[in-house]
Amino acid sequence: MATAYLCDFDGTVSPHDIGASLVRRYTRGREHELHQALARWKAGEIGHRELTEMECRGMTVTRDEALGFTVEFSLDPEFAPFVARVHARGDRGDGGE
């Protein structure tokens, strides 16, 4: 039986939390509100979806700015070899083929 792997991007495919960095870079004028939301999330008062929605509402960024920002980050050099090993074993690493 094949094994399926579910990998998130921030901290797995990339060794950096690109999403959090994007929020920090492009949040303008609502930093206090977002800091409070993060504290509420850490305390278990709100879920991750609500936190993400609040973070996104607080950002002012164009598509081109966001895409340009991402090139500042690298992928984990061990991730592609991991995927190759997964596929070589007949396992799945992309959500279902």
Short mmCIF file of C-alpha atoms in Angstrom, two decimals:
data_model
loop_
_atom_site.label_atom_id
_atom_site.label_comp_id
_atom_site.label_asym_id
_atom_site.label_seq_id
_atom_site.Cartn_x
_atom_site.Cartn_y
_atom_site.Cartn_z
CA MET A 1 0.00 0.00 0.00
CA ALA A 2 1.32 3.42 -0.98
CA THR A 3 1.82 6.17 1.56
CA ALA A 4 0.60 9.70 0.86
CA TYR A 5 2.50 12.68 2.27
CA LEU A 6 0.86 15.99 3.08
CA CYS A 7 3.38 18.82 3.29
CA ASP A 8 2.72 22.46 3.97
CA PHE A 9 4.85 25.15 2.42
CA ASP A 10 6.01 27.42 5.25
CA GLY A 11 8.69 25.65 7.24
CA THR A 12 8.60 22.49 5.11
CA VAL A 13 9.04 23.15 1.40
CA SER A 14 10.67 26.43 2.39
CA PRO A 15 12.66 26.65 5.63
CA HIS A 16 11.09 30.08 6.21
CA ASP A 17 7.58 31.10 7.19
CA ILE A 18 6.96 33.14 4.04
CA GLY A 19 3.32 33.84 4.92
CA ALA A 20 4.18 35.40 8.27
CA SER A 21 6.98 37.40 6.66
CA LEU A 22 4.57 38.65 3.98
CA VAL A 23 2.11 39.80 6.65
CA ARG A 24 4.86 41.59 8.60
CA ARG A 25 6.16 43.34 5.48
CA TYR A 26 2.83 44.52 4.06
CA THR A 27 0.73 45.30 7.09
CA ARG A 28 0.39 49.05 7.27
CA GLY A 29 -1.42 50.86 10.05
CA ARG A 30 -3.07 47.78 11.57
CA GLU A 31 -0.08 46.20 13.28
CA HIS A 32 -1.62 46.50 16.76
CA GLU A 33 -4.85 44.82 15.65
CA LEU A 34 -2.93 41.96 14.05
CA HIS A 35 -0.71 41.56 17.11
CA GLN A 36 -3.87 41.20 19.21
CA ALA A 37 -5.30 38.65 16.75
CA LEU A 38 -2.10 36.60 16.93
CA ALA A 39 -2.28 36.65 20.74
CA ARG A 40 -5.90 35.47 20.59
CA TRP A 41 -4.92 32.66 18.23
CA LYS A 42 -2.07 31.56 20.50
CA ALA A 43 -4.51 31.56 23.42
CA GLY A 44 -6.91 29.34 21.47
CA GLU A 45 -9.63 32.00 21.32
CA ILE A 46 -9.81 32.04 17.52
CA GLY A 47 -8.93 29.50 14.85
CA HIS A 48 -6.26 29.66 12.19
CA ARG A 49 -8.76 30.54 9.47
CA GLU A 50 -10.00 33.60 11.37
CA LEU A 51 -6.42 34.66 12.08
CA THR A 52 -5.51 34.33 8.40
CA GLU A 53 -8.57 36.32 7.32
CA MET A 54 -7.65 39.11 9.75
CA GLU A 55 -4.05 39.10 8.54
CA CYS A 56 -5.12 39.31 4.90
CA ARG A 57 -7.51 42.19 5.59
CA GLY A 58 -4.65 44.06 7.27
CA MET A 59 -2.29 43.89 4.32
CA THR A 60 -1.88 46.41 1.55
CA VAL A 61 0.02 44.68 -1.23
CA THR A 62 -0.33 44.28 -4.97
CA ARG A 63 -0.02 40.95 -6.72
CA ASP A 64 3.28 42.02 -8.27
CA GLU A 65 4.66 43.13 -4.89
CA ALA A 66 3.68 39.81 -3.30
CA LEU A 67 5.22 37.78 -6.12
CA GLY A 68 8.38 39.88 -6.03
CA PHE A 69 8.60 39.41 -2.28
CA THR A 70 8.56 35.63 -2.57
CA VAL A 71 11.76 35.52 -4.64
CA GLU A 72 13.65 36.66 -1.54
CA PHE A 73 13.12 33.18 -0.08
CA SER A 74 14.61 29.83 -0.97
CA LEU A 75 13.24 26.34 -1.00
CA ASP A 76 14.66 23.70 1.30
CA PRO A 77 17.40 22.03 -0.79
CA GLU A 78 16.40 18.66 0.68
CA PHE A 79 12.75 18.89 -0.37
CA ALA A 80 13.14 17.95 -4.06
CA PRO A 81 15.26 14.87 -3.23
CA PHE A 82 12.64 13.89 -0.64
CA VAL A 83 9.90 14.09 -3.28
CA ALA A 84 12.03 12.05 -5.69
CA ARG A 85 12.49 9.33 -3.03
CA VAL A 86 8.75 9.35 -2.29
CA HIS A 87 7.92 8.85 -5.97
CA ALA A 88 10.65 6.24 -6.45
CA ARG A 89 9.04 4.14 -3.70
CA GLY A 90 5.66 4.43 -5.40
CA ASP A 91 4.28 6.69 -2.70
CA ARG A 92 2.44 9.92 -3.36
CA GLY A 93 3.57 13.39 -2.40
CA ASP A 94 1.33 15.73 -4.33
CA GLY A 95 -2.23 15.17 -3.19
CA GLY A 96 -3.15 12.26 -5.41
CA GLU A 97 -2.08 11.20 -8.85
#
